[in-house]
mmCIF file of C-alpha atoms in Angstrom:
data_model
loop_
_atom_site.group_PDB
_atom_site.id
_atom_site.type_symbol
_atom_site.label_atom_id
_atom_site.label_comp_id
_atom_site.label_asym_id
_atom_site.label_seq_id
_atom_site.Cartn_x
_atom_site.Cartn_y
_atom_site.Cartn_z
ATOM 1 C CA MET A 1 -2.844 -72.802 97.965
ATOM 2 C CA CYS A 2 -2.104 -76.415 98.518
ATOM 3 C CA CYS A 3 -3.895 -77.430 101.626
ATOM 4 C CA ASP A 4 -7.074 -75.506 100.944
ATOM 5 C CA THR A 5 -9.468 -78.439 101.172
ATOM 6 C CA GLU A 6 -12.092 -76.328 99.469
ATOM 7 C CA SER A 7 -10.182 -76.128 96.205
ATOM 8 C CA THR A 8 -8.099 -79.203 95.647
ATOM 9 C CA ASN A 9 -6.826 -82.422 97.177
ATOM 10 C CA CYS A 10 -3.274 -82.422 98.327
ATOM 11 C CA VAL A 11 -1.205 -83.624 101.188
ATOM 12 C CA GLN A 12 1.806 -81.783 102.512
ATOM 13 C CA GLY A 13 2.204 -79.924 99.249
ATOM 14 C CA ILE A 14 2.105 -83.036 97.066
ATOM 15 C CA PRO A 15 -0.631 -83.108 94.422
ATOM 16 C CA LEU A 16 -2.505 -86.386 94.442
ATOM 17 C CA MET A 17 -2.441 -88.979 91.667
ATOM 18 C CA HIS A 18 -4.858 -91.890 91.923
ATOM 19 C CA GLU A 19 -3.058 -94.258 94.356
ATOM 20 C CA LEU A 20 -1.714 -91.201 96.159
ATOM 21 C CA GLY A 21 -5.245 -89.856 96.622
ATOM 22 C CA ILE A 22 -6.405 -93.278 97.762
ATOM 23 C CA ALA A 23 -3.456 -93.566 100.170
ATOM 24 C CA ALA A 24 -4.330 -90.146 101.598
ATOM 25 C CA SER A 25 -7.949 -91.270 102.123
ATOM 26 C CA VAL A 26 -6.699 -94.410 103.870
ATOM 27 C CA VAL A 27 -4.490 -92.324 106.179
ATOM 28 C CA GLU A 28 -7.393 -89.980 106.905
ATOM 29 C CA ILE A 29 -9.728 -92.876 107.799
ATOM 30 C CA VAL A 30 -7.058 -94.633 109.867
ATOM 31 C CA CYS A 31 -6.076 -91.499 111.819
ATOM 32 C CA ARG A 32 -9.745 -90.780 112.611
ATOM 33 C CA HIS A 33 -10.311 -94.279 113.996
ATOM 34 C CA ALA A 34 -6.945 -94.390 115.825
ATOM 35 C CA GLU A 35 -7.998 -91.479 118.047
ATOM 36 C CA GLY A 36 -4.419 -90.475 118.770
ATOM 37 C CA ARG A 37 -3.028 -93.998 119.267
ATOM 38 C CA ARG A 38 -0.045 -95.114 117.220
ATOM 39 C CA VAL A 39 -1.144 -97.497 114.456
ATOM 40 C CA THR A 40 0.946 -100.631 113.914
ATOM 41 C CA ARG A 41 -1.062 -102.490 111.264
ATOM 42 C CA ILE A 42 -3.780 -101.690 108.751
ATOM 43 C CA GLU A 43 -5.967 -104.261 107.025
ATOM 44 C CA LEU A 44 -7.131 -103.079 103.616
ATOM 45 C CA LYS A 45 -9.393 -104.973 101.210
ATOM 46 C CA ILE A 46 -8.842 -104.299 97.505
ATOM 47 C CA GLY A 47 -11.105 -105.826 94.885
ATOM 48 C CA GLN A 48 -9.342 -107.189 91.810
ATOM 49 C CA LEU A 49 -11.527 -105.068 89.544
ATOM 50 C CA ARG A 50 -9.996 -101.892 91.008
ATOM 51 C CA GLN A 51 -7.150 -100.457 88.978
ATOM 52 C CA ILE A 52 -4.830 -100.330 91.943
ATOM 53 C CA ILE A 53 -1.201 -101.365 91.930
ATOM 54 C CA PRO A 54 -0.417 -102.656 95.448
ATOM 55 C CA ALA A 55 3.263 -101.625 95.362
ATOM 56 C CA THR A 56 2.345 -98.083 94.259
ATOM 57 C CA LEU A 57 -0.306 -97.829 96.955
ATOM 58 C CA ALA A 58 2.152 -99.064 99.608
ATOM 59 C CA PHE A 59 4.798 -96.565 98.474
ATOM 60 C CA ASN A 60 2.318 -93.696 98.462
ATOM 61 C CA PHE A 61 1.010 -94.750 101.842
ATOM 62 C CA GLU A 62 4.527 -94.471 103.313
ATOM 63 C CA LEU A 63 4.778 -91.003 101.830
ATOM 64 C CA VAL A 64 1.499 -89.591 103.118
ATOM 65 C CA ALA A 65 1.579 -91.378 106.487
ATOM 66 C CA GLN A 66 4.739 -89.496 107.468
ATOM 67 C CA GLY A 67 4.162 -87.341 110.521
ATOM 68 C CA THR A 68 0.862 -89.038 111.364
ATOM 69 C CA VAL A 69 0.024 -91.805 113.863
ATOM 70 C CA ALA A 70 -0.066 -94.170 110.873
ATOM 71 C CA GLU A 71 3.624 -93.597 110.057
ATOM 72 C CA GLY A 72 5.468 -96.925 109.921
ATOM 73 C CA ALA A 73 2.293 -99.023 110.139
ATOM 74 C CA GLU A 74 2.323 -102.344 108.323
ATOM 75 C CA LEU A 75 -0.063 -102.286 105.373
ATOM 76 C CA ASP A 76 -1.829 -105.620 104.966
ATOM 77 C CA LEU A 77 -3.450 -105.660 101.529
ATOM 78 C CA GLU A 78 -6.009 -108.397 100.932
ATOM 79 C CA SER A 79 -6.890 -108.955 97.308
ATOM 80 C CA ILE A 80 -10.565 -109.838 96.786
ATOM 81 C CA PRO A 81 -11.345 -111.980 93.721
ATOM 82 C CA ALA A 82 -14.021 -110.809 91.301
ATOM 83 C CA LEU A 83 -17.298 -112.739 91.532
ATOM 84 C CA GLY A 84 -20.239 -112.550 89.141
ATOM 85 C CA LEU A 85 -23.771 -113.743 89.934
ATOM 86 C CA CYS A 86 -25.537 -115.158 86.893
ATOM 87 C CA ALA A 87 -28.949 -113.625 86.159
ATOM 88 C CA GLY A 88 -29.945 -116.789 84.315
ATOM 89 C CA CYS A 89 -29.109 -119.706 86.644
ATOM 90 C CA GLY A 90 -27.997 -117.979 89.861
ATOM 91 C CA THR A 91 -24.507 -119.518 89.870
ATOM 92 C CA GLU A 92 -21.572 -117.489 91.194
ATOM 93 C CA THR A 93 -18.484 -117.536 88.988
ATOM 94 C CA GLU A 94 -15.001 -116.328 89.896
ATOM 95 C CA LEU A 95 -13.968 -113.971 87.102
ATOM 96 C CA HIS A 96 -10.414 -113.875 85.808
ATOM 97 C CA ALA A 97 -10.740 -112.255 82.389
ATOM 98 C CA PHE A 98 -13.114 -110.500 80.022
ATOM 99 C CA PRO A 99 -15.704 -111.300 78.846
ATOM 100 C CA PHE A 100 -17.483 -112.015 82.133
ATOM 101 C CA GLN A 101 -19.312 -115.296 81.577
ATOM 102 C CA CYS A 102 -21.167 -117.767 83.793
ATOM 103 C CA ALA A 103 -19.115 -120.963 84.207
ATOM 104 C CA GLN A 104 -22.321 -123.000 84.625
ATOM 105 C CA CYS A 105 -24.607 -121.924 81.763
ATOM 106 C CA GLY A 106 -22.402 -119.670 79.595
ATOM 107 C CA CYS A 107 -24.645 -116.633 80.108
ATOM 108 C CA PHE A 108 -23.012 -113.142 79.851
ATOM 109 C CA ASP A 109 -25.590 -111.409 82.040
ATOM 110 C CA LEU A 110 -23.677 -111.307 85.329
ATOM 111 C CA ARG A 111 -23.997 -108.944 88.256
ATOM 112 C CA ILE A 112 -20.701 -108.172 89.981
ATOM 113 C CA VAL A 113 -21.049 -109.200 93.629
ATOM 114 C CA ALA A 114 -17.383 -108.990 94.684
ATOM 115 C CA GLY A 115 -14.156 -107.524 93.350
ATOM 116 C CA GLU A 116 -14.976 -103.817 93.537
ATOM 117 C CA GLU A 117 -14.052 -103.400 97.213
ATOM 118 C CA LEU A 118 -11.731 -100.706 98.478
ATOM 119 C CA GLN A 119 -12.154 -100.666 102.216
ATOM 120 C CA VAL A 120 -10.181 -100.144 105.400
ATOM 121 C CA GLU A 121 -11.149 -103.280 107.297
ATOM 122 C CA SER A 122 -9.402 -102.856 110.649
ATOM 123 C CA ILE A 123 -6.441 -101.284 112.414
ATOM 124 C CA GLU A 124 -4.171 -102.360 115.244
ATOM 125 C CA CYS A 125 -2.870 -99.729 117.625
ATOM 126 C CA CYS A 126 -0.434 -99.341 120.535
ATOM 127 C CA GLU A 127 -2.403 -98.349 123.592
ATOM 128 C CA GLU A 128 0.392 -96.139 124.982
ATOM 129 C CA SER A 129 0.327 -92.947 122.952
ATOM 130 C CA ASP A 130 2.868 -90.943 124.965
ATOM 131 C CA ASN A 131 5.645 -91.134 122.407
ATOM 132 C CA ALA A 132 3.465 -91.239 119.348
ATOM 133 C CA PRO A 133 3.699 -88.304 116.991
ATOM 134 C CA ARG A 134 0.606 -86.138 116.756
ATOM 135 C CA PRO A 135 -1.537 -86.565 113.664
ATOM 136 C CA SER A 136 -0.400 -84.154 111.015
ATOM 137 C CA GLU A 137 -2.680 -81.207 110.557
ATOM 138 C CA ASN A 138 -1.702 -81.175 106.916
ATOM 139 C CA VAL A 139 -3.663 -84.299 106.051
ATOM 140 C CA CYS A 140 -6.613 -82.834 104.296
ATOM 141 C CA CYS A 141 -8.535 -84.837 101.844
ATOM 142 C CA MET B 1 4.617 -113.707 115.789
ATOM 143 C CA PRO B 2 1.126 -113.142 117.185
ATOM 144 C CA HIS B 3 -0.179 -109.595 116.986
ATOM 145 C CA ALA B 4 0.324 -107.959 120.327
ATOM 146 C CA HIS B 5 -1.982 -105.043 119.718
ATOM 147 C CA PRO B 6 -5.777 -105.067 119.894
ATOM 148 C CA LYS B 7 -7.603 -104.879 116.611
ATOM 149 C CA THR B 8 -10.111 -102.088 116.010
ATOM 150 C CA SER B 9 -12.764 -102.763 113.396
ATOM 151 C CA VAL B 10 -13.070 -99.927 110.859
ATOM 152 C CA ALA B 11 -14.997 -101.293 107.831
ATOM 153 C CA GLU B 12 -14.989 -97.933 106.053
ATOM 154 C CA ARG B 13 -14.922 -97.635 102.268
ATOM 155 C CA VAL B 14 -12.151 -95.434 100.913
ATOM 156 C CA PHE B 15 -14.495 -93.690 98.475
ATOM 157 C CA ASP B 16 -17.163 -92.892 101.102
ATOM 158 C CA ALA B 17 -15.947 -89.300 101.500
ATOM 159 C CA ASN B 18 -16.073 -88.747 97.725
ATOM 160 C CA GLU B 19 -19.492 -90.417 97.508
ATOM 161 C CA ALA B 20 -20.911 -88.145 100.198
ATOM 162 C CA LEU B 21 -19.709 -85.058 98.314
ATOM 163 C CA ALA B 22 -20.981 -86.488 95.009
ATOM 164 C CA GLN B 23 -24.396 -86.947 96.625
ATOM 165 C CA SER B 24 -24.340 -83.339 97.799
ATOM 166 C CA ASN B 25 -23.507 -82.200 94.233
ATOM 167 C CA ARG B 26 -26.340 -84.413 92.920
ATOM 168 C CA GLU B 27 -28.793 -82.705 95.285
ATOM 169 C CA LYS B 28 -27.676 -79.301 93.996
ATOM 170 C CA PHE B 29 -28.265 -80.458 90.390
ATOM 171 C CA ASP B 30 -31.688 -81.873 91.265
ATOM 172 C CA HIS B 31 -32.709 -78.724 93.102
ATOM 173 C CA ALA B 32 -31.722 -76.522 90.150
ATOM 174 C CA GLY B 33 -33.209 -78.919 87.572
ATOM 175 C CA THR B 34 -29.782 -79.346 85.985
ATOM 176 C CA PHE B 35 -28.872 -82.423 83.924
ATOM 177 C CA ALA B 36 -25.163 -83.163 84.462
ATOM 178 C CA ILE B 37 -22.864 -85.075 82.118
ATOM 179 C CA ASN B 38 -19.392 -86.253 83.118
ATOM 180 C CA LEU B 39 -17.390 -86.214 79.858
ATOM 181 C CA MET B 40 -14.201 -88.258 79.921
ATOM 182 C CA SER B 41 -11.473 -89.391 77.506
ATOM 183 C CA SER B 42 -7.736 -89.647 76.882
ATOM 184 C CA PRO B 43 -5.939 -86.359 76.218
ATOM 185 C CA GLY B 44 -6.594 -85.196 72.659
ATOM 186 C CA ALA B 45 -9.588 -87.446 71.912
ATOM 187 C CA GLY B 46 -11.660 -84.431 70.887
ATOM 188 C CA LYS B 47 -13.819 -83.516 73.891
ATOM 189 C CA THR B 48 -13.600 -79.759 73.388
ATOM 190 C CA THR B 49 -14.217 -79.957 69.610
ATOM 191 C CA ILE B 50 -17.269 -82.137 70.281
ATOM 192 C CA LEU B 51 -18.515 -79.503 72.717
ATOM 193 C CA GLU B 52 -18.051 -76.803 70.052
ATOM 194 C CA ARG B 53 -20.174 -78.853 67.580
ATOM 195 C CA THR B 54 -22.739 -79.545 70.315
ATOM 196 C CA PHE B 55 -23.143 -75.882 71.235
ATOM 197 C CA GLU B 56 -23.332 -74.825 67.563
ATOM 198 C CA ARG B 57 -26.246 -77.243 67.185
ATOM 199 C CA LEU B 58 -28.080 -76.953 70.542
ATOM 200 C CA ASN B 59 -27.130 -73.635 72.162
ATOM 201 C CA GLY B 60 -30.422 -71.789 72.466
ATOM 202 C CA GLU B 61 -32.462 -74.969 72.622
ATOM 203 C CA LEU B 62 -30.651 -75.988 75.828
ATOM 204 C CA ARG B 63 -29.148 -73.645 78.392
ATOM 205 C CA PHE B 64 -25.663 -75.084 78.740
ATOM 206 C CA GLY B 65 -22.998 -74.606 81.350
ATOM 207 C CA VAL B 66 -19.473 -76.033 81.394
ATOM 208 C CA LEU B 67 -17.204 -77.022 84.235
ATOM 209 C CA GLU B 68 -13.733 -77.483 82.771
ATOM 210 C CA GLY B 69 -11.143 -79.612 84.512
ATOM 211 C CA ASP B 70 -7.621 -79.153 83.285
ATOM 212 C CA VAL B 71 -4.255 -79.722 84.805
ATOM 213 C CA GLN B 72 -3.060 -76.380 83.509
ATOM 214 C CA THR B 73 -4.112 -73.483 81.237
ATOM 215 C CA THR B 74 -7.508 -72.071 80.306
ATOM 216 C CA LEU B 75 -7.100 -73.000 76.603
ATOM 217 C CA ASP B 76 -10.242 -75.183 76.485
ATOM 218 C CA ALA B 77 -12.346 -72.558 78.246
ATOM 219 C CA ASP B 78 -11.021 -69.915 75.827
ATOM 220 C CA ARG B 79 -12.185 -71.980 72.821
ATOM 221 C CA LEU B 80 -15.724 -72.153 74.222
ATOM 222 C CA GLU B 81 -15.933 -68.462 75.137
ATOM 223 C CA ARG B 82 -17.652 -67.472 71.840
ATOM 224 C CA PHE B 83 -20.821 -69.325 72.881
ATOM 225 C CA HIS B 84 -21.389 -66.937 75.805
ATOM 226 C CA ILE B 85 -22.393 -69.730 78.126
ATOM 227 C CA PRO B 86 -21.374 -69.920 81.786
ATOM 228 C CA ILE B 87 -17.993 -71.644 82.010
ATOM 229 C CA THR B 88 -15.837 -72.211 85.020
ATOM 230 C CA GLN B 89 -12.429 -73.760 85.056
ATOM 231 C CA VAL B 90 -11.121 -75.936 87.857
ATOM 232 C CA ASN B 91 -7.391 -76.068 87.292
ATOM 233 C CA THR B 92 -6.358 -79.142 89.185
ATOM 234 C CA ASP B 93 -2.740 -78.057 89.417
ATOM 235 C CA PRO B 94 -1.716 -76.476 92.709
ATOM 236 C CA GLY B 95 1.898 -76.116 91.567
ATOM 237 C CA PHE B 96 3.417 -78.290 88.876
ATOM 238 C CA GLY B 97 2.007 -81.706 88.196
ATOM 239 C CA GLY B 98 -1.635 -81.469 89.119
ATOM 240 C CA GLU B 99 -4.492 -83.882 89.561
ATOM 241 C CA CYS B 100 -5.274 -86.514 86.991
ATOM 242 C CA HIS B 101 -9.051 -86.371 87.449
ATOM 243 C CA LEU B 102 -11.891 -84.303 88.834
ATOM 244 C CA ASP B 103 -13.331 -85.588 92.077
ATOM 245 C CA ALA B 104 -16.556 -84.600 93.798
ATOM 246 C CA ASN B 105 -14.824 -82.020 95.982
ATOM 247 C CA MET B 106 -13.254 -80.211 93.011
ATOM 248 C CA VAL B 107 -16.602 -80.162 91.223
ATOM 249 C CA ARG B 108 -18.276 -78.835 94.368
ATOM 250 C CA TYR B 109 -15.726 -76.020 94.405
ATOM 251 C CA GLY B 110 -16.296 -75.261 90.699
ATOM 252 C CA LEU B 111 -20.082 -75.159 91.158
ATOM 253 C CA ARG B 112 -19.743 -72.066 93.343
ATOM 254 C CA ASP B 113 -18.875 -70.071 90.236
ATOM 255 C CA LEU B 114 -21.755 -71.338 88.090
ATOM 256 C CA PRO B 115 -25.342 -69.980 88.100
ATOM 257 C CA LEU B 116 -26.867 -73.477 88.238
ATOM 258 C CA HIS B 117 -30.471 -72.198 88.163
ATOM 259 C CA GLU B 118 -29.738 -70.743 84.693
ATOM 260 C CA ILE B 119 -28.214 -74.011 83.432
ATOM 261 C CA ASP B 120 -30.366 -76.948 82.355
ATOM 262 C CA THR B 121 -27.488 -79.034 80.951
ATOM 263 C CA LEU B 122 -24.081 -78.992 82.623
ATOM 264 C CA ILE B 123 -21.097 -80.564 80.897
ATOM 265 C CA ILE B 124 -18.320 -81.528 83.283
ATOM 266 C CA GLU B 125 -15.281 -81.857 81.014
ATOM 267 C CA ASN B 126 -12.951 -84.109 82.968
ATOM 268 C CA VAL B 127 -9.153 -84.172 82.840
ATOM 269 C CA GLY B 128 -7.875 -86.234 79.893
ATOM 270 C CA ASN B 129 -7.076 -89.652 81.395
ATOM 271 C CA LEU B 130 -8.535 -93.167 81.031
ATOM 272 C CA VAL B 131 -7.622 -94.429 84.497
ATOM 273 C CA CYS B 132 -8.369 -92.078 87.373
ATOM 274 C CA PRO B 133 -11.641 -90.372 86.325
ATOM 275 C CA ALA B 134 -13.196 -93.849 86.097
ATOM 276 C CA GLU B 135 -12.817 -94.278 89.867
ATOM 277 C CA PHE B 136 -14.568 -91.069 90.915
ATOM 278 C CA THR B 137 -18.198 -90.079 90.545
ATOM 279 C CA VAL B 138 -18.883 -86.364 90.892
ATOM 280 C CA GLY B 139 -22.696 -86.336 91.150
ATOM 281 C CA GLU B 140 -23.356 -86.644 87.413
ATOM 282 C CA ASP B 141 -26.553 -88.049 85.834
ATOM 283 C CA ARG B 142 -24.761 -89.686 82.901
ATOM 284 C CA ARG B 143 -21.184 -90.680 82.170
ATOM 285 C CA VAL B 144 -19.994 -90.273 78.589
ATOM 286 C CA MET B 145 -16.639 -91.253 77.145
ATOM 287 C CA VAL B 146 -14.980 -90.001 73.967
ATOM 288 C CA PHE B 147 -12.676 -92.518 72.318
ATOM 289 C CA SER B 148 -10.784 -91.583 69.165
ATOM 290 C CA VAL B 149 -9.819 -94.122 66.506
ATOM 291 C CA THR B 150 -6.155 -93.045 66.727
ATOM 292 C CA GLU B 151 -5.938 -94.661 70.172
ATOM 293 C CA GLY B 152 -5.945 -98.342 69.145
ATOM 294 C CA GLU B 153 -8.473 -101.181 69.259
ATOM 295 C CA ASP B 154 -7.053 -102.726 72.446
ATOM 296 C CA LYS B 155 -7.929 -99.864 74.791
ATOM 297 C CA PRO B 156 -11.220 -101.320 76.139
ATOM 298 C CA LEU B 157 -9.222 -104.332 77.355
ATOM 299 C CA LYS B 158 -6.481 -102.160 78.840
ATOM 300 C CA TYR B 159 -8.784 -99.663 80.590
ATOM 301 C CA PRO B 160 -11.889 -101.758 81.372
ATOM 302 C CA LEU B 161 -12.940 -99.744 84.417
ATOM 303 C CA MET B 162 -13.459 -96.629 82.281
ATOM 304 C CA PHE B 163 -15.253 -98.491 79.488
ATOM 305 C CA ARG B 164 -17.456 -100.297 82.019
ATOM 306 C CA SER B 165 -18.349 -97.128 83.930
ATOM 307 C CA VAL B 166 -19.921 -95.144 81.079
ATOM 308 C CA ASP B 167 -23.447 -94.936 79.627
ATOM 309 C CA LEU B 168 -22.320 -93.884 76.144
ATOM 310 C CA ILE B 169 -19.133 -94.095 74.073
ATOM 311 C CA LEU B 170 -18.557 -91.554 71.304
ATOM 312 C CA ILE B 171 -16.086 -93.069 68.830
ATOM 313 C CA ASN B 172 -14.542 -89.915 67.400
ATOM 314 C CA LYS B 173 -12.321 -89.023 64.413
ATOM 315 C CA VAL B 174 -13.916 -91.671 62.167
ATOM 316 C CA ASP B 175 -13.093 -89.404 59.191
ATOM 317 C CA LEU B 176 -9.493 -90.615 59.677
ATOM 318 C CA LEU B 177 -10.373 -94.308 59.231
ATOM 319 C CA PRO B 178 -9.345 -94.483 55.530
ATOM 320 C CA HIS B 179 -5.857 -93.301 56.531
ATOM 321 C CA LEU B 180 -5.368 -95.661 59.480
ATOM 322 C CA GLU B 181 -4.875 -99.382 59.936
ATOM 323 C CA PHE B 182 -7.663 -99.371 62.479
ATOM 324 C CA ASP B 183 -10.045 -102.324 62.799
ATOM 325 C CA LEU B 184 -13.378 -100.779 63.809
ATOM 326 C CA ALA B 185 -15.058 -104.193 64.074
ATOM 327 C CA LEU B 186 -12.340 -105.376 66.495
ATOM 328 C CA LEU B 187 -12.778 -102.249 68.621
ATOM 329 C CA LYS B 188 -16.525 -102.857 68.763
ATOM 330 C CA ARG B 189 -15.926 -106.490 69.779
ATOM 331 C CA ASN B 190 -13.561 -105.363 72.554
ATOM 332 C CA VAL B 191 -16.095 -102.801 73.764
ATOM 333 C CA GLU B 192 -18.785 -105.502 73.762
ATOM 334 C CA ILE B 193 -16.520 -107.824 75.780
ATOM 335 C CA VAL B 194 -15.994 -105.370 78.642
ATOM 336 C CA HIS B 195 -19.385 -103.597 78.529
ATOM 337 C CA PRO B 196 -22.084 -105.555 76.706
ATOM 338 C CA ASP B 197 -24.883 -103.417 75.215
ATOM 339 C CA VAL B 198 -23.293 -100.043 76.012
ATOM 340 C CA GLU B 199 -24.521 -97.354 73.606
ATOM 341 C CA VAL B 200 -21.998 -96.335 70.939
ATOM 342 C CA ILE B 201 -22.116 -93.469 68.418
ATOM 343 C CA LEU B 202 -19.637 -93.147 65.542
ATOM 344 C CA MET B 203 -18.647 -89.534 65.184
ATOM 345 C CA SER B 204 -16.364 -87.035 63.525
ATOM 346 C CA ALA B 205 -16.425 -83.693 65.256
ATOM 347 C CA ARG B 206 -14.412 -82.372 62.291
ATOM 348 C CA THR B 207 -16.870 -83.320 59.518
ATOM 349 C CA GLY B 208 -20.001 -83.302 61.689
ATOM 350 C CA GLU B 209 -20.782 -86.998 61.204
ATOM 351 C CA GLY B 210 -22.677 -88.391 64.199
ATOM 352 C CA VAL B 211 -23.173 -84.973 65.805
ATOM 353 C CA GLU B 212 -26.921 -85.078 65.141
ATOM 354 C CA GLU B 213 -27.193 -88.538 66.716
ATOM 355 C CA TRP B 214 -25.219 -87.421 69.786
ATOM 356 C CA CYS B 215 -27.364 -84.293 70.168
ATOM 357 C CA SER B 216 -30.529 -86.429 69.920
ATOM 358 C CA TRP B 217 -29.162 -88.740 72.622
ATOM 359 C CA LEU B 218 -28.431 -85.735 74.840
ATOM 360 C CA LEU B 219 -31.938 -84.288 74.361
ATOM 361 C CA ALA B 220 -33.615 -87.671 74.920
ATOM 362 C CA GLN B 221 -31.626 -88.438 78.087
ATOM 363 C CA ARG B 222 -32.339 -84.996 79.490
ATOM 364 C CA THR B 223 -36.047 -85.270 78.744
ATOM 365 C CA ALA B 224 -36.232 -88.767 80.253
ATOM 366 C CA LEU B 225 -34.618 -87.552 83.437
ATOM 367 C CA VAL B 226 -36.593 -84.339 83.856
ATOM 368 C CA SER B 227 -40.003 -85.891 83.139
#
């Protein structure tokens, strides 16, 4: 059974694939914080080390937001560059490719301090909720 | 145009819900004294054959259990049936298509069917995929990846999240090396680039090469964790 949250993740009968599962989590978080208000804009931070394709996430978001207060909301995706902190000299280096290497001393022993984010930062909502659709009861992930 | 609507701060990580469930699974493993391995790979890399070799060598010494994740069929579970160990299958397919990974919630569901107190080493055989399983922890103690030499030397660079997320890489099917134009040294360099100092074992589940080393690793990791 599809929307048995005990057994499997799915939304409105659609099995979830990576970005789709992530989009469903975003919708769940957003709907919880919206408290019934219609959402107009969502700020989402995505670290560059995440294997997320923004266009796929945006498409999947449109799909799973249907019938919820997040339907039609603008998705504002902020890409966060990868940063490594050198264990040797303490310098922070912006990382663009493998191998991860300190730009200052050449050391490979770096701790990732940014670039792994995947976070709903904020939402903007209409205060009048009279005409807003009710959150779908099918969102279950 | 300025934004007309008030902004509500959320600051909630998308994987928090999965992390909370993974933590709950971890507590179940700790309570039962179960060592849990999340075993991941591409489809057809040899996970189930490696498990067969592992159980032939260690079944009796360790009390194994298996949680099988598959998009469809019980074929993998059927192959392991002869070992008479507790196996449960989480088919991730609610219709056609199915999930591409196991997440903490699916594992939680599968654990209901396993007598954890009788299992000291649980193998969670993930769905064959190098992308999605890398994103989800399920409460495991160690993450192990099987990579077969038929997959190409460039894969660590193409799927860095997976290669970076694991504690051990089993390089499988090395018996095929004489028949392939596969540069093992280049693969090792690429692995080193994305995950310096990760443990690597060369293996052939078909001939048995490396099986002893893998079993020793398993025993040592389990002992280190329990003691």
